[in-house]
Short mmCIF file of C-alpha atoms in Angstrom, two decimals:
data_model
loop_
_atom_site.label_atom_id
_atom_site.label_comp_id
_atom_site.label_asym_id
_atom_site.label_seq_id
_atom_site.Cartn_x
_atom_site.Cartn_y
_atom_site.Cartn_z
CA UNK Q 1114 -12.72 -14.69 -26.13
CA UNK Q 1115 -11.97 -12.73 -23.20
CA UNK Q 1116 -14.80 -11.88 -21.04
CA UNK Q 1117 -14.53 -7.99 -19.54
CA UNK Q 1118 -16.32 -9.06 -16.69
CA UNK Q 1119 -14.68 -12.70 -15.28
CA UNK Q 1120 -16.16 -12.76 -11.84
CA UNK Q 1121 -19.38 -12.63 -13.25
CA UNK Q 1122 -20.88 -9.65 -11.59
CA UNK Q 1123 -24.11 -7.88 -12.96
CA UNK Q 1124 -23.19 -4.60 -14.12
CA UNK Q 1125 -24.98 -2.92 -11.95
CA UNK Q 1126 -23.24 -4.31 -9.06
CA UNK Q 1127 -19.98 -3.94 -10.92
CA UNK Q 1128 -20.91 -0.06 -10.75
CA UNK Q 1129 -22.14 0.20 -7.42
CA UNK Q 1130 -18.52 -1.39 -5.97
CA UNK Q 1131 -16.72 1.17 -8.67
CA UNK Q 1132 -18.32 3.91 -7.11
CA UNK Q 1133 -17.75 3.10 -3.52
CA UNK Q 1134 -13.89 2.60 -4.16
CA UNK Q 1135 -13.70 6.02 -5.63
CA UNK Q 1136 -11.98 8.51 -2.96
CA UNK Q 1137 -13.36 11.43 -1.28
CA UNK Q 1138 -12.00 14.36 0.80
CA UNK Q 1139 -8.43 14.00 -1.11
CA UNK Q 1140 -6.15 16.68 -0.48
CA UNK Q 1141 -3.08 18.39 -1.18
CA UNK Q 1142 -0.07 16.67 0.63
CA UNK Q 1143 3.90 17.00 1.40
CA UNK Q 1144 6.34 14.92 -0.69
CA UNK Q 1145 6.53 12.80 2.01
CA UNK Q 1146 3.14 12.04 3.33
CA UNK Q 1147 2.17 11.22 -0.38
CA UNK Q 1148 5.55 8.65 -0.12
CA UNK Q 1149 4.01 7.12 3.17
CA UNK Q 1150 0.20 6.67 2.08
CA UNK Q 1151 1.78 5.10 -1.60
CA UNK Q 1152 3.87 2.47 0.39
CA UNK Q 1153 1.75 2.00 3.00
CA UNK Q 1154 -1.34 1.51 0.65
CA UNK Q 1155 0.79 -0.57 -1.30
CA UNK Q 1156 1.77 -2.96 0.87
CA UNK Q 1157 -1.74 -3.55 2.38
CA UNK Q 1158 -2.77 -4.06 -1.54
CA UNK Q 1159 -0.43 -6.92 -1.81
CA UNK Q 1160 -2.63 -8.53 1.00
CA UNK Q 1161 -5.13 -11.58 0.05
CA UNK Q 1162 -8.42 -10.77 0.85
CA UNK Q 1163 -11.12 -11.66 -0.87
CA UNK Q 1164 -13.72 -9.12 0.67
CA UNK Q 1165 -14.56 -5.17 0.10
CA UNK Q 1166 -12.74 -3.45 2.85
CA UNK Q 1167 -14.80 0.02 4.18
CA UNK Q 1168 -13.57 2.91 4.86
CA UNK Q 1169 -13.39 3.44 8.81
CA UNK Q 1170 -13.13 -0.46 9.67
CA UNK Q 1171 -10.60 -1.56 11.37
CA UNK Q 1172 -8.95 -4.08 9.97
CA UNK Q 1173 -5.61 -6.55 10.56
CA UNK Q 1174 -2.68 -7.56 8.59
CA UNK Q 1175 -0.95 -10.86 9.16
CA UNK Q 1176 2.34 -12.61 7.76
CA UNK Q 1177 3.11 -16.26 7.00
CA UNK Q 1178 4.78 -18.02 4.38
CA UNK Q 1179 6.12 -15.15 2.48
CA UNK Q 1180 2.19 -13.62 2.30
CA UNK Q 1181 -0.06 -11.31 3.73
CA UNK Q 1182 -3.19 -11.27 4.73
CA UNK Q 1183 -5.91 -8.99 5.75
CA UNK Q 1184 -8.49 -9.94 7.96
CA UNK Q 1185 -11.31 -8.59 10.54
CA UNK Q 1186 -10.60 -10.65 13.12
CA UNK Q 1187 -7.63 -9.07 15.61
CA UNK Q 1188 -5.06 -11.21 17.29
CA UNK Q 1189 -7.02 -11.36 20.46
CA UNK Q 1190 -9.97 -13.10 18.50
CA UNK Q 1191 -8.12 -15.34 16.81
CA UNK Q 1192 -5.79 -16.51 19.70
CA UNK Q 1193 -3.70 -19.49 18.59
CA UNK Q 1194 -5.66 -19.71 15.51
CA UNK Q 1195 -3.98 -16.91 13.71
CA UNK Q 1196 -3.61 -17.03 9.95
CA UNK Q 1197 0.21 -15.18 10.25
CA UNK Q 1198 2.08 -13.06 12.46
CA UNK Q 1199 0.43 -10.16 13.54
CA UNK Q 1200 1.77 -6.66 11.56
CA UNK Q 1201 -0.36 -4.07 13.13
CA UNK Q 1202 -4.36 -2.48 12.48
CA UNK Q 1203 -5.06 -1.06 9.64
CA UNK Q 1204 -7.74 1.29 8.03
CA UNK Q 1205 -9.10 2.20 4.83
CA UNK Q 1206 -9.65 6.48 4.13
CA UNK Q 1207 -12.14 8.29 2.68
CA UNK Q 1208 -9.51 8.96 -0.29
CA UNK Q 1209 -8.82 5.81 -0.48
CA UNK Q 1210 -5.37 5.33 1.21
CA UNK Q 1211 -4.85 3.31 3.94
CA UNK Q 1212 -3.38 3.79 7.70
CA UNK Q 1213 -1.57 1.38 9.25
CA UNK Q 1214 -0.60 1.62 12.79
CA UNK Q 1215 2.37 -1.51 13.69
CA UNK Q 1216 2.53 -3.35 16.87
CA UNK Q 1217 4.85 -2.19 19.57
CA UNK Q 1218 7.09 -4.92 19.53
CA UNK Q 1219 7.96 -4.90 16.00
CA UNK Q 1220 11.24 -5.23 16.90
CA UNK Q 1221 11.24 -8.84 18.19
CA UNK Q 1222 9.94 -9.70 14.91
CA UNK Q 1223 13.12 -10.44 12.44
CA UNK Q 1224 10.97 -12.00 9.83
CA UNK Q 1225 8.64 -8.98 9.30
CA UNK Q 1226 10.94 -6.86 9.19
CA UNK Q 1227 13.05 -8.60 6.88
CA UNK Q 1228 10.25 -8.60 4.63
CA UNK Q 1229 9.07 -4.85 5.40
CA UNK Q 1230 12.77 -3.95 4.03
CA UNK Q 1231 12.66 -6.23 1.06
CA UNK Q 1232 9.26 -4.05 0.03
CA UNK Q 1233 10.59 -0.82 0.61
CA UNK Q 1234 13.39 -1.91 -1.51
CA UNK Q 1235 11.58 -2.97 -4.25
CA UNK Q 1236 9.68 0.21 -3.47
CA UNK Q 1237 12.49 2.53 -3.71
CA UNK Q 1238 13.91 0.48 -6.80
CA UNK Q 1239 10.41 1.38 -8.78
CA UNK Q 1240 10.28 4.76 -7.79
CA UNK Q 1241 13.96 5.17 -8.81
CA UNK Q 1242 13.15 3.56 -12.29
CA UNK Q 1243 10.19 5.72 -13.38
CA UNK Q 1244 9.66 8.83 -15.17
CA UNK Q 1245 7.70 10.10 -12.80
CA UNK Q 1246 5.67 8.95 -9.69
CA UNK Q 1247 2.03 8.35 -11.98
CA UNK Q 1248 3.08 5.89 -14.29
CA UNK Q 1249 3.83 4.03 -11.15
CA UNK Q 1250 0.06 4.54 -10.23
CA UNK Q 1251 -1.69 1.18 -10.34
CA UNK Q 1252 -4.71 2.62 -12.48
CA UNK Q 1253 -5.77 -0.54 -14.00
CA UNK Q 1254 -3.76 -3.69 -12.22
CA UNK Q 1255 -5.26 -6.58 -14.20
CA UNK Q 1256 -3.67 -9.09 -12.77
CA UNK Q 1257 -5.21 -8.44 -9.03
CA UNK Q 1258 -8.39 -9.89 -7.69
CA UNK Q 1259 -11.75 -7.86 -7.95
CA UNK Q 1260 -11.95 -6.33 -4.91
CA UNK Q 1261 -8.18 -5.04 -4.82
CA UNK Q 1262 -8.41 -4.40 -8.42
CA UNK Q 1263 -10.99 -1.78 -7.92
CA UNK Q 1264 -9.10 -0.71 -4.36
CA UNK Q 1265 -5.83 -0.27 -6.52
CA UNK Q 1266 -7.37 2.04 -8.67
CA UNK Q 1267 -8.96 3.99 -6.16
CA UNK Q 1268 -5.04 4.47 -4.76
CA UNK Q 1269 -4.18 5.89 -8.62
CA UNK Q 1270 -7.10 7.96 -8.76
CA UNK Q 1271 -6.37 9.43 -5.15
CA UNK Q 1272 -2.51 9.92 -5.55
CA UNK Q 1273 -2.52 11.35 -8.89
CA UNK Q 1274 -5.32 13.89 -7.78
CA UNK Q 1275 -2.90 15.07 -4.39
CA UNK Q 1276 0.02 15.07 -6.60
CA UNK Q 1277 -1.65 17.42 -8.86
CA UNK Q 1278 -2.86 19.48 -6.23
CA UNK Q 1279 0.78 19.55 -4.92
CA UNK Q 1280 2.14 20.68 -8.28
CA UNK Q 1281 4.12 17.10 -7.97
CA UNK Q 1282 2.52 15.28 -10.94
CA UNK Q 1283 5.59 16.33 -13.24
CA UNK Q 1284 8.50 15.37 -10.80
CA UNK Q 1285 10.85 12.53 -11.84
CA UNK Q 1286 11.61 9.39 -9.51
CA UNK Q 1287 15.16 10.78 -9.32
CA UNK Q 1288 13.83 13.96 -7.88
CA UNK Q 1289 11.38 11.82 -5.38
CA UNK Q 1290 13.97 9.55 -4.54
CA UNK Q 1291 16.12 13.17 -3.70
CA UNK Q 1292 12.75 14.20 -1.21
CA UNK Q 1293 12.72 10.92 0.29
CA UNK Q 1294 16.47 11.30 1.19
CA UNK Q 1295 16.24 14.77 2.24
CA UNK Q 1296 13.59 14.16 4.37
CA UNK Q 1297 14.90 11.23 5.75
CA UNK Q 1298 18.32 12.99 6.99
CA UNK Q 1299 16.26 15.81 8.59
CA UNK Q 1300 14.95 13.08 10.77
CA UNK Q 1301 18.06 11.96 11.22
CA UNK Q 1302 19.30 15.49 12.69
CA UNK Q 1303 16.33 16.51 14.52
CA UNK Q 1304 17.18 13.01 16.76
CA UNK Q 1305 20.94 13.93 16.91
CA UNK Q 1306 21.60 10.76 14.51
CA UNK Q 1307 24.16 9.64 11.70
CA UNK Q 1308 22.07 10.32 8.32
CA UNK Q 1309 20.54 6.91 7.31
CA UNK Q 1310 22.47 5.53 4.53
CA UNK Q 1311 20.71 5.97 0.68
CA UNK Q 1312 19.02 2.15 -0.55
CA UNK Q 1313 21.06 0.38 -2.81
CA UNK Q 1314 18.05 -1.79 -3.78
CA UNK Q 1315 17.83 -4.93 -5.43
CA UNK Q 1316 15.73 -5.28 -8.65
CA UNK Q 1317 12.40 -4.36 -8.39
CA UNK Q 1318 9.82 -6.12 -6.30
CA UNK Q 1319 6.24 -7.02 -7.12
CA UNK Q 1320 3.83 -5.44 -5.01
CA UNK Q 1321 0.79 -7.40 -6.22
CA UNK Q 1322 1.70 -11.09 -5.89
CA UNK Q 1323 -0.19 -13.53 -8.23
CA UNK Q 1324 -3.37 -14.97 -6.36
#
């Protein structure tokens, strides 16, 4: 028999963690700011952690072995004792996104960015593949830890509300892939650039590794 609560909590604490993953102060936001907060979220959900991040803490997301990990110790603390390489400081909303703000020197760092584009593939490659952007939303990810469990559905709850709010909630992933690339090659032209070239992504990509 399958237990509905396996990590044993009482229910009330169970409800008490529920509510405080729930978002606040969501709002109504462009095609490609609600693209940004999804990934972004997304990839810091695919973190281990095995605590309940607040909203307004800084925290820190590190790289090793084909992982990640979020921690609240910065690089500086842990000096040579560092569980990964260092991606950049991160922080949890109030509507339950996340921010995260990379290190400068990103560029010296092959490895994370070789594994930055193989999540933005699988990224695209979902988006591309769905109906339309909420059944993407990770409203009930059973297979993910407590703590990002009830994190991940905060994300659904919060996205699905700005996409309604945007009049987006009926839009296909064709059509999103179509605002990603527009928005992309206006980039492009406001720096005087080529147009970056469209993904042509590999299979999908799981964004919630298996703990």
């Amino acid at each position: 028999m399958k237990h509905a609560n396996p990590q044993g909590k009482g229910q009330v604490t169970v409800l008490s963690d529920w509510a405080g993953a729930q978002p606040t102060a969501v709002s109504k936001k462009s095609p490609h700011m609600l693209l940004a907060d999804y990934f972004t979220s997304l990839l810091i959900l695919s973190a281990d952690f095995g605590f309940q991040p607040r909203a307004g803490v800084a925290y820190h997301l590190y790289h090793s072995d084909q992982r990640w990990q979020l921690s609240l110790v910065s690089p500086q603390e842990w000096g040579e004792k560092a569980p990964g390489v260092f991606l950049g400081k991160c922080e949890l909303l109030k509507d339950m996104t996340w921010s995260l703000a990379l290190r400068d020197d990103l560029a010296d760092e092959p490895g994370l960015l070789d594994s930055l584009r193989q999540l933005h593939e699988g990224f695209i490659a979902q988006l591309g593949e769905a109906e339309c952007l909420e059944d993407t939303l990770p409203f009930y990810a059973a297979e993910l830890p407590y703590y990002r469990r009830l994190l991940a559905a905060g994300l659904a709850s919060s996205l699905s509300q700005s996409l309604s709010l945007a009049g987006l909630d009926k839009a296909s992933g064709q059509q999103w892939l179509g605002k990603l690339l527009s928005a992309t090659h206006a980039a492009d032209d406001a720096a005087h650039d080529p147009p970056t070239q469209e993904y042509s992504p590999a299979p999908g990509l799981a964004f919630f590794p298996s703990s």
